[in-house]
Coordinates of C-alpha atoms and ligand atoms in Angstrom, one line a residue:
M1 CA 42.9 -32.7 47.2
S2 CA 43.0 -36.4 47.5
S3 CA 41.1 -37.9 50.4
A4 CA 44.1 -40.0 51.7
S5 CA 46.3 -38.2 54.2
P6 CA 49.0 -36.5 52.0
I7 CA 52.7 -36.8 52.7
L8 CA 54.6 -33.5 52.9
G9 CA 57.9 -32.9 51.1
I10 CA 60.2 -30.8 53.2
D11 CA 63.5 -29.0 52.5
L12 CA 64.9 -28.3 56.0
G13 CA 67.6 -25.9 54.9
T14 CA 70.4 -24.2 56.7
T15 CA 69.1 -20.8 55.7
N16 CA 65.6 -21.4 54.3
S17 CA 63.0 -24.2 54.6
L18 CA 60.1 -25.1 52.3
V19 CA 57.2 -27.4 52.4
G20 CA 55.0 -28.8 49.6
V21 CA 52.7 -31.6 48.6
V22 CA 51.4 -33.3 45.5
D23 CA 48.1 -31.9 44.6
S24 CA 46.0 -33.4 41.8
G25 CA 49.1 -35.1 40.4
F26 CA 51.3 -32.0 40.5
P27 CA 54.0 -31.1 43.0
I28 CA 53.3 -27.7 44.5
L29 CA 55.1 -25.7 47.2
L30 CA 52.8 -24.2 49.9
A31 CA 52.8 -20.5 50.9
D32 CA 52.2 -19.1 54.4
E33 CA 49.6 -16.5 55.2
T34 CA 51.8 -13.8 53.8
G35 CA 52.2 -15.6 50.5
A36 CA 55.8 -16.6 51.2
R37 CA 56.9 -20.1 50.2
M38 CA 60.3 -19.8 51.8
T39 CA 60.5 -19.8 55.6
P40 CA 63.8 -18.6 57.1
S41 CA 65.3 -21.3 59.2
A42 CA 65.3 -19.0 62.3
V43 CA 63.8 -19.4 65.7
H44 CA 63.7 -16.6 68.3
Y45 CA 63.4 -17.4 72.0
A46 CA 62.0 -14.3 73.7
Q47 CA 62.7 -13.3 77.3
D48 CA 59.1 -14.1 78.2
G49 CA 59.4 -17.7 77.0
S50 CA 57.5 -17.1 73.7
I51 CA 58.9 -18.5 70.5
L52 CA 58.9 -16.9 67.0
V53 CA 59.8 -18.9 63.9
G54 CA 60.7 -17.8 60.4
A55 CA 60.7 -14.2 59.1
P56 CA 59.5 -12.7 62.4
A57 CA 62.4 -14.5 64.2
L58 CA 64.9 -13.3 61.7
R59 CA 63.8 -9.7 62.2
K60 CA 64.9 -10.0 65.9
R61 CA 68.3 -11.2 65.0
S62 CA 70.1 -7.9 64.8
L63 CA 68.5 -6.7 68.1
E64 CA 69.0 -10.0 70.1
P65 CA 71.5 -12.2 68.3
Q66 CA 72.0 -14.4 71.4
R67 CA 68.3 -15.2 71.5
T68 CA 67.9 -15.8 67.8
V69 CA 68.9 -19.2 66.5
T70 CA 69.9 -19.5 62.9
S71 CA 71.8 -22.1 60.9
V72 CA 71.0 -24.7 63.5
K73 CA 71.4 -27.4 60.8
R74 CA 75.2 -26.9 61.3
L75 CA 74.8 -28.2 64.8
I76 CA 72.3 -31.0 64.4
G77 CA 73.4 -34.5 65.3
R78 CA 76.8 -33.4 66.5
R79 CA 78.1 -33.8 70.0
S80 CA 78.7 -30.4 71.7
G81 CA 82.1 -29.0 70.8
E82 CA 82.2 -31.1 67.6
G83 CA 82.3 -29.3 64.3
D84 CA 83.9 -26.3 63.0
W85 CA 81.4 -23.6 63.7
T86 CA 80.8 -21.5 66.8
P87 CA 77.3 -20.0 66.8
P88 CA 76.7 -16.5 68.2
Y89 CA 74.1 -18.0 70.6
D90 CA 74.3 -20.5 73.4
L91 CA 71.6 -23.2 73.0
R92 CA 72.0 -24.4 76.5
A93 CA 71.4 -21.0 78.0
L94 CA 68.2 -20.9 75.9
G95 CA 67.2 -24.2 77.4
T96 CA 67.0 -25.9 74.0
T97 CA 68.8 -28.3 71.7
P98 CA 69.5 -28.5 67.9
V99 CA 66.8 -31.2 67.6
E100 CA 64.2 -29.1 69.4
V101 CA 65.0 -26.0 67.4
S102 CA 64.7 -28.0 64.2
A103 CA 61.4 -29.3 65.5
E104 CA 60.1 -25.7 65.9
I105 CA 60.9 -25.1 62.2
L106 CA 59.2 -28.3 61.2
R107 CA 56.2 -27.6 63.4
R108 CA 55.9 -24.2 61.6
L109 CA 56.1 -25.9 58.2
K110 CA 53.5 -28.4 59.2
A111 CA 51.2 -25.6 60.3
I112 CA 51.7 -23.8 57.0
A113 CA 50.7 -27.0 55.1
E114 CA 47.7 -27.7 57.3
R115 CA 46.4 -24.2 56.8
A116 CA 46.9 -24.4 53.0
L117 CA 45.4 -27.8 52.7
E118 CA 42.7 -27.3 55.3
Q119 CA 43.3 -30.7 56.8
P120 CA 45.7 -32.2 59.3
V121 CA 48.9 -33.8 58.1
S122 CA 51.1 -36.2 59.9
R123 CA 53.6 -37.7 57.4
A124 CA 56.6 -36.2 55.7
V125 CA 59.7 -36.8 53.6
I126 CA 62.6 -34.6 54.8
T127 CA 65.9 -33.9 52.9
V128 CA 69.4 -33.8 54.4
P129 CA 72.8 -33.1 52.8
A130 CA 74.3 -36.1 51.1
Y131 CA 77.2 -36.1 53.6
F132 CA 75.0 -36.3 56.7
N133 CA 76.0 -39.3 58.8
D134 CA 73.7 -41.6 60.7
A135 CA 73.6 -39.5 63.8
Q136 CA 72.7 -36.4 61.8
R137 CA 70.0 -38.2 59.8
S138 CA 68.4 -39.8 62.9
A139 CA 68.5 -36.4 64.7
T140 CA 66.7 -34.9 61.8
K141 CA 64.1 -37.7 61.9
Q142 CA 63.8 -37.2 65.6
A143 CA 63.1 -33.5 65.1
G144 CA 60.3 -34.5 62.7
E145 CA 58.8 -36.8 65.2
L146 CA 59.0 -34.2 67.9
A147 CA 57.0 -31.9 65.5
G148 CA 54.3 -34.5 65.2
L149 CA 55.4 -35.9 61.8
T150 CA 56.0 -39.5 60.9
V151 CA 59.2 -39.2 58.8
E152 CA 58.5 -41.7 56.0
R153 CA 61.9 -41.2 54.4
I154 CA 65.1 -39.1 54.6
V155 CA 66.2 -38.2 51.1
S156 CA 69.6 -36.7 50.2
E157 CA 69.4 -33.2 48.8
P158 CA 71.2 -33.7 45.5
T159 CA 69.0 -36.7 44.8
A160 CA 65.9 -34.6 45.5
A161 CA 67.2 -31.8 43.2
A162 CA 67.8 -34.3 40.4
L163 CA 64.3 -35.5 40.8
A164 CA 63.0 -32.0 40.5
Y165 CA 65.0 -31.5 37.3
G166 CA 63.3 -34.6 36.0
L167 CA 66.5 -36.4 35.7
D168 CA 65.1 -39.7 37.1
K169 CA 64.0 -40.3 33.5
L170 CA 67.6 -40.4 32.3
D171 CA 69.1 -43.6 31.0
E172 CA 71.0 -46.0 33.2
R173 CA 74.5 -45.0 34.1
K174 CA 74.0 -41.3 33.3
K175 CA 76.0 -39.1 35.5
I176 CA 75.0 -35.8 37.0
A177 CA 76.8 -33.1 38.9
V178 CA 74.7 -31.2 41.4
Y179 CA 76.3 -27.8 42.3
D180 CA 74.6 -26.4 45.4
L181 CA 75.6 -23.0 46.7
G182 CA 73.2 -21.9 49.5
G183 CA 73.3 -19.4 52.3
G184 CA 76.1 -20.9 54.4
T185 CA 77.4 -24.0 52.7
F186 CA 78.6 -25.2 49.3
D187 CA 78.0 -28.8 48.3
I188 CA 79.0 -30.5 45.1
S189 CA 77.8 -34.1 44.5
V190 CA 78.2 -36.5 41.6
L191 CA 75.3 -38.9 41.1
E192 CA 74.8 -41.8 38.8
M193 CA 71.5 -43.3 37.7
R194 CA 71.6 -47.1 38.5
D195 CA 68.6 -49.5 38.3
G196 CA 66.3 -46.5 38.1
V197 CA 67.6 -44.8 41.3
F198 CA 70.3 -42.3 42.0
Q199 CA 73.5 -43.3 43.7
V200 CA 75.6 -40.6 45.2
L201 CA 79.1 -41.4 43.9
S202 CA 80.8 -38.6 45.8
T203 CA 80.3 -35.4 47.7
A204 CA 82.6 -32.6 48.4
G205 CA 82.3 -29.0 49.4
D206 CA 82.9 -26.3 52.0
T207 CA 80.7 -25.9 55.1
Q208 CA 81.9 -22.3 55.4
L209 CA 81.1 -21.0 52.0
G210 CA 77.8 -19.5 50.9
G211 CA 75.7 -16.5 50.3
D212 CA 76.4 -15.2 53.9
D213 CA 80.1 -14.9 53.0
I214 CA 79.2 -12.8 50.0
D215 CA 77.0 -10.6 52.2
R216 CA 79.8 -10.1 54.7
A217 CA 82.3 -9.3 51.9
L218 CA 79.9 -6.8 50.4
A219 CA 78.9 -5.2 53.7
A220 CA 82.6 -4.7 54.5
H221 CA 83.1 -3.1 51.1
L222 CA 80.1 -0.8 51.6
A223 CA 80.9 0.2 55.2
P224 CA 82.7 3.6 55.3
P225 CA 85.9 3.6 57.3
G226 CA 85.3 3.4 61.1
S227 CA 81.7 2.1 60.8
D228 CA 80.5 -1.3 61.9
P229 CA 80.1 -3.6 58.8
A230 CA 77.3 -5.6 60.6
L231 CA 75.0 -2.5 60.1
F232 CA 75.3 -3.1 56.3
L233 CA 74.6 -6.8 56.1
E234 CA 70.9 -6.6 55.3
A235 CA 71.3 -3.9 52.7
A236 CA 74.3 -5.9 51.2
E237 CA 72.2 -9.0 50.8
A238 CA 69.3 -7.1 49.2
A239 CA 71.7 -5.3 46.8
K240 CA 73.4 -8.6 46.0
K241 CA 70.1 -10.2 45.0
R242 CA 69.2 -7.2 42.8
L243 CA 72.5 -7.4 41.0
S244 CA 71.7 -11.0 39.9
S245 CA 69.2 -9.5 37.5
Q246 CA 70.4 -5.9 37.1
E247 CA 73.8 -4.4 36.1
S248 CA 73.7 -1.8 38.8
T249 CA 71.7 -0.8 41.8
R250 CA 71.4 2.0 44.4
V251 CA 72.2 1.4 48.0
D252 CA 70.5 3.8 50.3
L253 CA 71.0 3.7 54.1
P254 CA 70.0 6.9 55.8
F255 CA 71.3 7.4 59.3
Y256 CA 72.7 3.8 59.5
D257 CA 74.4 4.6 62.8
G258 CA 72.0 7.3 63.9
K259 CA 73.9 10.2 62.3
N260 CA 75.7 9.1 59.1
S261 CA 74.0 8.1 55.9
L262 CA 75.1 6.0 52.9
S263 CA 73.8 6.5 49.4
R264 CA 75.8 5.1 46.5
E265 CA 75.6 3.3 43.2
L266 CA 76.9 -0.3 43.2
T267 CA 77.6 -2.2 39.9
R268 CA 77.6 -5.9 39.2
A269 CA 81.2 -5.6 38.1
E270 CA 82.1 -4.2 41.5
L271 CA 80.4 -7.1 43.3
E272 CA 82.0 -9.7 40.9
K273 CA 85.5 -8.3 41.6
L274 CA 84.8 -8.7 45.3
I275 CA 83.4 -12.2 45.3
R276 CA 85.4 -13.9 42.5
P277 CA 88.1 -15.2 44.9
L278 CA 85.3 -16.7 47.1
L279 CA 83.6 -18.4 44.2
E280 CA 86.9 -19.7 42.7
R281 CA 87.2 -21.8 45.8
T282 CA 84.4 -24.0 44.6
R283 CA 86.4 -25.0 41.6
E284 CA 88.8 -27.3 43.4
H285 CA 85.9 -29.0 45.3
C286 CA 84.3 -29.8 42.0
Q287 CA 87.5 -31.4 40.7
R288 CA 87.8 -33.2 44.0
A289 CA 84.3 -34.7 43.7
L290 CA 84.9 -35.8 40.1
H291 CA 88.1 -37.4 41.2
D292 CA 86.6 -39.2 44.2
A293 CA 83.7 -40.5 42.0
G294 CA 86.3 -41.7 39.4
V295 CA 84.4 -39.8 36.8
M296 CA 86.0 -37.8 33.9
L297 CA 84.7 -34.3 33.2
D298 CA 83.4 -35.3 29.8
E299 CA 81.4 -38.2 31.3
I300 CA 79.1 -35.8 33.1
D301 CA 75.8 -35.8 31.3
E302 CA 74.1 -33.0 33.1
V303 CA 75.1 -30.2 35.6
I304 CA 72.3 -28.8 37.7
L305 CA 72.2 -25.7 39.9
V306 CA 70.8 -25.7 43.4
G307 CA 70.7 -23.1 46.1
G308 CA 69.8 -19.4 46.0
S309 CA 73.3 -18.2 45.4
T310 CA 73.5 -20.0 42.0
R311 CA 71.3 -17.2 40.8
I312 CA 74.4 -15.0 40.6
P313 CA 75.5 -14.8 36.9
L314 CA 79.1 -15.1 37.9
V315 CA 78.4 -18.4 39.6
R316 CA 76.7 -19.7 36.4
G317 CA 79.6 -18.6 34.3
L318 CA 82.1 -20.3 36.7
V319 CA 80.1 -23.6 36.7
A320 CA 80.0 -23.5 32.9
R321 CA 83.8 -23.0 32.8
V322 CA 84.6 -25.7 35.4
F323 CA 82.4 -28.3 33.8
G324 CA 82.9 -27.2 30.2
R325 CA 79.1 -27.1 29.6
E326 CA 76.2 -24.9 30.3
P327 CA 74.4 -25.9 33.5
N328 CA 70.8 -26.8 33.4
T329 CA 68.9 -23.8 34.9
S330 CA 65.4 -24.9 34.1
Q331 CA 64.3 -25.1 37.8
N332 CA 64.2 -22.4 40.6
P333 CA 67.5 -23.2 42.3
D334 CA 66.2 -22.4 45.8
E335 CA 63.1 -24.5 45.3
A336 CA 64.6 -27.5 43.6
V337 CA 65.4 -29.6 46.7
A338 CA 61.9 -29.0 48.1
Q339 CA 60.3 -29.8 44.8
G340 CA 62.2 -33.1 44.7
A341 CA 61.2 -33.9 48.3
V342 CA 57.6 -33.4 47.3
I343 CA 58.0 -35.6 44.2
Q344 CA 59.5 -38.3 46.4
A345 CA 56.6 -37.9 48.9
G346 CA 54.1 -38.1 46.0
I347 CA 55.7 -41.3 44.8
L348 CA 55.5 -42.8 48.3
S349 CA 51.9 -41.9 48.7
G350 CA 51.0 -43.1 45.2
S351 CA 49.5 -39.8 44.3
L352 CA 52.1 -39.2 41.5
Q353 CA 51.2 -42.2 39.5
N354 CA 49.1 -40.3 37.1
V355 CA 51.9 -38.0 36.3
L356 CA 54.4 -40.8 35.8
L357 CA 51.9 -42.6 33.5
L358 CA 51.9 -39.6 31.2
D359 CA 55.5 -40.4 30.3
V360 CA 54.7 -43.4 28.1
T361 CA 53.9 -43.7 24.4
P362 CA 50.1 -43.4 24.1
L363 CA 50.2 -45.4 20.8
S364 CA 52.5 -47.8 19.1
L365 CA 55.2 -46.5 16.8
G366 CA 56.5 -48.5 13.9
I367 CA 57.2 -48.5 10.1
E368 CA 55.4 -49.9 7.1
T369 CA 56.9 -53.1 5.8
F370 CA 56.8 -54.6 2.4
G371 CA 53.2 -55.6 1.7
G372 CA 51.7 -52.6 3.5
L373 CA 51.8 -54.0 7.0
M374 CA 52.5 -52.2 10.3
N375 CA 55.7 -53.3 11.9
V376 CA 55.7 -52.1 15.5
I377 CA 59.0 -51.0 16.8
I378 CA 58.0 -49.3 20.1
P379 CA 54.8 -50.7 21.5
R380 CA 52.1 -48.5 23.0
N381 CA 52.6 -47.7 26.8
S382 CA 56.4 -47.9 26.6
T383 CA 58.0 -45.8 29.4
L384 CA 60.1 -42.9 28.2
P385 CA 62.9 -42.7 27.4
C386 CA 63.1 -45.7 25.2
K387 CA 64.9 -47.1 22.3
A388 CA 64.3 -50.1 19.9
G389 CA 65.3 -51.1 16.5
E390 CA 65.2 -53.8 13.8
M391 CA 67.1 -54.8 10.7
F392 CA 65.4 -54.7 7.3
T393 CA 66.4 -55.9 3.8
N394 CA 65.4 -55.3 0.2
A395 CA 62.4 -57.3 -0.8
V396 CA 63.2 -57.3 -4.5
A397 CA 66.4 -57.6 -6.5
N398 CA 68.1 -54.4 -7.7
Q399 CA 66.1 -52.2 -5.4
R400 CA 68.0 -48.9 -5.2
D401 CA 66.4 -47.5 -2.1
M402 CA 64.0 -48.2 0.7
L403 CA 61.2 -45.9 1.8
I404 CA 60.7 -45.9 5.5
R405 CA 57.3 -44.6 6.5
V406 CA 57.1 -43.9 10.2
L407 CA 53.7 -44.9 11.5
Q408 CA 51.7 -44.4 14.7
G409 CA 48.7 -46.5 15.7
E410 CA 47.3 -49.8 16.7
R411 CA 46.1 -51.1 13.3
E412 CA 47.6 -54.1 11.5
L413 CA 47.6 -52.5 8.1
A414 CA 49.9 -49.5 7.5
K415 CA 47.2 -47.6 5.7
D416 CA 45.0 -47.5 8.8
N417 CA 47.6 -45.9 11.0
W418 CA 48.8 -42.3 11.0
E419 CA 52.0 -41.4 9.1
L420 CA 54.4 -39.2 11.1
G421 CA 57.1 -38.9 8.5
Q422 CA 59.2 -40.6 5.8
I423 CA 62.9 -41.4 5.1
V424 CA 64.4 -42.7 1.9
V425 CA 67.5 -44.9 2.5
P426 CA 69.5 -45.4 -0.7
F427 CA 71.7 -48.5 -1.1
P428 CA 73.7 -50.1 -3.8
P429 CA 71.5 -52.4 -6.0
G430 CA 72.0 -56.2 -5.4
P431 CA 70.1 -59.4 -5.2
K432 CA 67.0 -59.7 -3.0
G433 CA 67.9 -59.7 0.7
S434 CA 71.4 -58.3 0.1
A435 CA 70.8 -54.9 1.7
R436 CA 71.0 -54.5 5.4
V437 CA 69.2 -51.4 6.7
G438 CA 69.0 -50.9 10.5
V439 CA 66.2 -48.7 11.7
Q440 CA 66.3 -47.4 15.2
F441 CA 63.6 -45.5 17.1
S442 CA 64.4 -43.6 20.2
I443 CA 62.2 -41.3 22.2
D444 CA 63.9 -39.0 24.8
V445 CA 62.4 -37.7 28.0
N446 CA 60.9 -34.8 26.2
G447 CA 58.9 -37.0 23.9
I448 CA 61.0 -36.2 20.8
L449 CA 61.1 -39.2 18.5
Q450 CA 64.3 -39.7 16.5
V451 CA 64.3 -42.3 13.7
L452 CA 67.7 -43.3 12.6
A453 CA 68.2 -45.4 9.5
R454 CA 71.6 -46.8 8.6
D455 CA 72.7 -48.8 5.6
T456 CA 75.2 -51.2 7.3
A457 CA 77.2 -51.5 4.1
T458 CA 78.0 -47.8 3.9
G459 CA 77.5 -47.0 7.6
K460 CA 75.7 -43.8 6.5
D461 CA 73.0 -42.6 8.8
I462 CA 69.8 -40.8 7.9
V463 CA 68.0 -39.2 10.8
L464 CA 64.5 -38.0 11.0
E465 CA 63.4 -36.0 14.1
I466 CA 59.7 -35.9 15.0
Q467 CA 58.8 -33.4 17.7
N468 CA 56.2 -34.4 20.3
T469 CA 53.6 -35.9 17.9
A470 CA 54.8 -39.3 19.0
V471 CA 53.9 -38.6 22.6
D472 CA 51.5 -35.7 22.6
V473 CA 48.4 -37.1 21.1
D474 CA 44.9 -35.8 21.9
D475 CA 43.3 -38.2 24.4
E476 CA 40.2 -38.5 22.2
R477 CA 42.2 -39.5 19.1
V478 CA 44.1 -42.1 21.2
E479 CA 40.8 -43.6 22.5
Q480 CA 39.3 -43.6 19.0
M481 CA 42.4 -45.4 17.5
I482 CA 42.3 -48.0 20.2
A483 CA 38.5 -48.5 19.9
E484 CA 38.9 -48.9 16.1
S485 CA 41.7 -51.4 16.5
V486 CA 39.6 -53.5 18.8
E487 CA 36.6 -53.2 16.5
H488 CA 38.6 -54.3 13.5
A489 CA 40.9 -56.7 15.4
F490 CA 39.5 -59.8 13.6
D491 CA 39.5 -58.4 10.1
D492 CA 42.9 -56.7 10.7
M493 CA 44.5 -59.9 11.9
N494 CA 43.1 -61.8 8.9
E495 CA 44.4 -59.1 6.6
R496 CA 47.9 -59.4 8.2
L497 CA 47.9 -63.2 7.8
W498 CA 46.6 -62.9 4.3
T499 CA 49.3 -60.4 3.3
E500 CA 52.0 -62.6 4.8
A501 CA 50.6 -65.7 3.0
R502 CA 50.2 -63.7 -0.3
L503 CA 53.8 -62.5 -0.1
K504 CA 54.9 -66.1 0.4
A505 CA 52.7 -67.4 -2.5
E506 CA 54.0 -64.7 -4.8
E507 CA 57.5 -65.8 -4.0
L508 CA 56.8 -69.5 -4.3
L509 CA 54.8 -69.7 -7.6
P510 CA 57.4 -68.2 -10.0
A511 CA 60.2 -70.3 -8.3
V512 CA 58.2 -73.5 -8.8
E513 CA 57.5 -72.6 -12.4
T514 CA 61.1 -71.9 -13.2
A515 CA 62.2 -75.1 -11.6
L516 CA 59.7 -77.2 -13.5
A517 CA 60.7 -75.6 -16.8
Q518 CA 64.4 -76.0 -16.2
F519 CA 64.6 -79.4 -14.5
G520 CA 61.3 -81.0 -15.6
D521 CA 63.2 -84.1 -16.5
A522 CA 64.1 -84.7 -12.9
V523 CA 60.5 -85.3 -11.9
S524 CA 58.1 -88.2 -12.6
E525 CA 54.8 -87.5 -14.4
A526 CA 52.8 -88.2 -11.2
E527 CA 54.9 -85.8 -9.3
R528 CA 54.5 -83.1 -11.9
V529 CA 50.7 -83.5 -11.7
T530 CA 50.7 -83.2 -7.9
I531 CA 53.0 -80.1 -8.1
Q532 CA 50.9 -78.4 -10.7
A533 CA 47.7 -79.1 -8.8
A534 CA 49.2 -77.6 -5.7
A535 CA 50.3 -74.6 -7.6
A536 CA 46.9 -74.2 -9.2
E537 CA 45.2 -74.2 -5.8
V538 CA 47.6 -71.5 -4.5
R539 CA 46.8 -69.4 -7.6
R540 CA 43.1 -69.9 -7.2
L541 CA 43.1 -68.8 -3.6
L542 CA 45.3 -65.8 -4.5
N543 CA 42.8 -64.6 -7.0
A544 CA 39.7 -65.4 -5.0
E545 CA 37.2 -62.6 -4.1
T546 CA 37.5 -63.3 -0.3
H547 CA 40.9 -63.3 1.4
D548 CA 41.1 -66.7 3.1
A549 CA 44.4 -66.4 4.9
T550 CA 44.2 -69.8 6.6
A551 CA 43.4 -71.6 3.3
L552 CA 46.2 -69.8 1.4
K553 CA 48.7 -70.6 4.2
A554 CA 47.7 -74.3 4.0
A555 CA 47.9 -74.3 0.2
N556 CA 51.4 -72.7 0.4
R557 CA 52.4 -75.5 2.7
A558 CA 51.1 -78.1 0.4
L559 CA 52.9 -76.6 -2.5
D560 CA 56.1 -76.5 -0.5
E561 CA 55.7 -80.2 0.5
A562 CA 54.9 -81.2 -3.1
T563 CA 58.2 -79.7 -4.3
Q564 CA 60.3 -81.0 -1.5
E565 CA 61.7 -83.9 -3.6
L566 CA 62.3 -81.7 -6.5
A567 CA 64.1 -79.2 -4.4
V568 CA 66.4 -81.9 -3.0
R569 CA 67.2 -83.2 -6.5
L570 CA 67.9 -79.7 -7.7
V571 CA 70.4 -79.1 -5.0
E572 CA 72.0 -82.4 -5.7
R573 CA 72.2 -81.6 -9.4
A574 CA 73.6 -78.2 -8.7
M575 CA 76.3 -79.8 -6.5
E576 CA 77.2 -82.4 -9.1
E577 CA 77.5 -79.7 -11.8
S578 CA 79.6 -77.6 -9.7
L579 CA 81.9 -80.5 -8.8
A580 CA 82.1 -81.5 -12.5
R581 CA 83.0 -78.0 -13.4
R582 CA 85.9 -78.1 -11.0
G583 CA 86.9 -81.5 -12.5
L584 CA 86.4 -83.4 -9.3
V585 CA 84.0 -86.1 -10.7
Ligands
ADP1 P1 70.0 -23.0 52.1 O1 70.1 -24.2 51.2 O2 71.3 -22.6 52.8 O3 68.9 -23.0 53.1 P2 69.1 -21.3 49.9 O4 69.2 -22.2 48.8 O5 67.7 -20.8 50.2 O6 69.7 -21.7 51.3 O7 70.0 -20.0 49.6 C1 70.0 -18.9 50.4 C2 71.1 -17.9 49.9 O8 70.8 -17.6 48.5 C3 71.1 -16.6 50.6 O9 72.5 -16.3 50.9 C4 70.5 -15.6 49.7 O10 71.1 -14.4 49.9 C5 71.0 -16.2 48.4 N1 70.1 -15.7 47.3 C6 68.8 -15.8 47.1 N2 68.3 -15.2 46.0 C7 69.4 -14.7 45.4 C8 69.7 -13.9 44.2 N3 68.6 -13.6 43.4 N4 70.9 -13.6 43.9 C9 71.9 -13.9 44.7 N5 71.8 -14.6 45.9 C10 70.6 -15.0 46.2
MG2 MG1 69.7 -25.9 50.5

């Protein structure tokens, strides 16, 4: 554990609350002494003035509902009488307030963290629903402070969830739908990535729709005529959860009312029939949120699931149908918000930097160019995802294709770098420089490199996908590559300059020779001597044992200058000839 005081990430939920912290660069959720990471958001006020929080409080609910406060989040930051929910308890009679009840839960989470971390903590990030107004946000903050926590930031739940799903690495303007079905509420939010942060474009939902409603419907279904459905609530919730992973389950309730017993088989199909109308109600809220955000269905890039009730297969199916795509289920839905709060806390405290730094290219990526040089397209240490490209042409006339060698490494010469793959791009033969081949490299958040080569004449794409190797390189090999590039920096640079000068010389020499042979009469004898001497010097350096890039570059320049006059005259003559041909002179 880092020495600096850590910042806790807290999901203060309507039904369940969680706490976590970044440990050694990884976000983790902390368990209490029973091993549970989820603390029911329940507080029991006993007759004798003692207070129970979490699972022990929840166990008192059926015995003393008036003394057991649950779902207090529905009341926080509201004036009394405001809102659409009447709790089965009277906070005033208990001598408490929503802020104080929330503070009890936060105090418990703080204690869980301090026990797990073996050190005191005093700072936290707390999540709230996106639709919470200022009063509700500041009441939540106040609850934190009452619990002895400095609230460093209040984060909206869908934003936290998106962070947990790793969506902060998405491209700008990507749009995400967050479907959150918890214990008592349903929230749907549409987010957009802008300037590297999430903007909540819209939220919609139903504050009276969640897992509790499913439990009530199922309890009523299970209760034999004349019995009290409340007696079946607990068994109903347990059976509901089992049916998320099983097709059928047994419900056994011996002597539920002291004399009668219940024992029956319950199938998933039976549950689905019961809850389908409830779940269908979420559909219109989704459409509403899209409409309010001004976003079309097909503009949504990702749909993520949040809240314990989204573990129900029927919910997943419904979301898939509503959004026309499979939702992302890669995270635990009931832990995603807390996980995101922890990530946000880690970013604030600076302890997540190491993790973020992993998401860069460890070595440069590029392609081999004519002459065997490395042409870097994505430099080392570029943050993922990233995209870059360049246009290339044919170096010689009548070339029929171009071989693109994808390289990784820091060396100037292609041969010293590692080859990741090859693509051959065919194109119609033509004069030198006539082909136009665009090459684009893109690396997604998962480190998959895609190389796309397109002949702009035909518009035909050739794609090469390279899994992971572009990003997952053994640390030792990265270090060795960098060390070698430093060690050979001078020689490498000289080789690059040499190759560039050589290519230039090889282009210049035959051109000068042709010109002298064809238009020799256009130059004076003195000029011819100067040009031939300059050409000889270029040829000498080109064939010399040691590669003197600077000298060859200078010789190229001298040859270029010596042929200036000749070049001008050649252009003039060509013009005259062309005009004469057209009968204009
Ligand atoms: P909240 O955000 O309201 O605090 P959660 O996200 O923790 O709540 O969701 C709690 C709800 O999820 C409860 O109604 C619970 O019964 C339900 N739930 C948890 N696990 C499952 C499961 N495996 N199948 C169906 N429902 C589940
Ligand atoms: Mg929640």
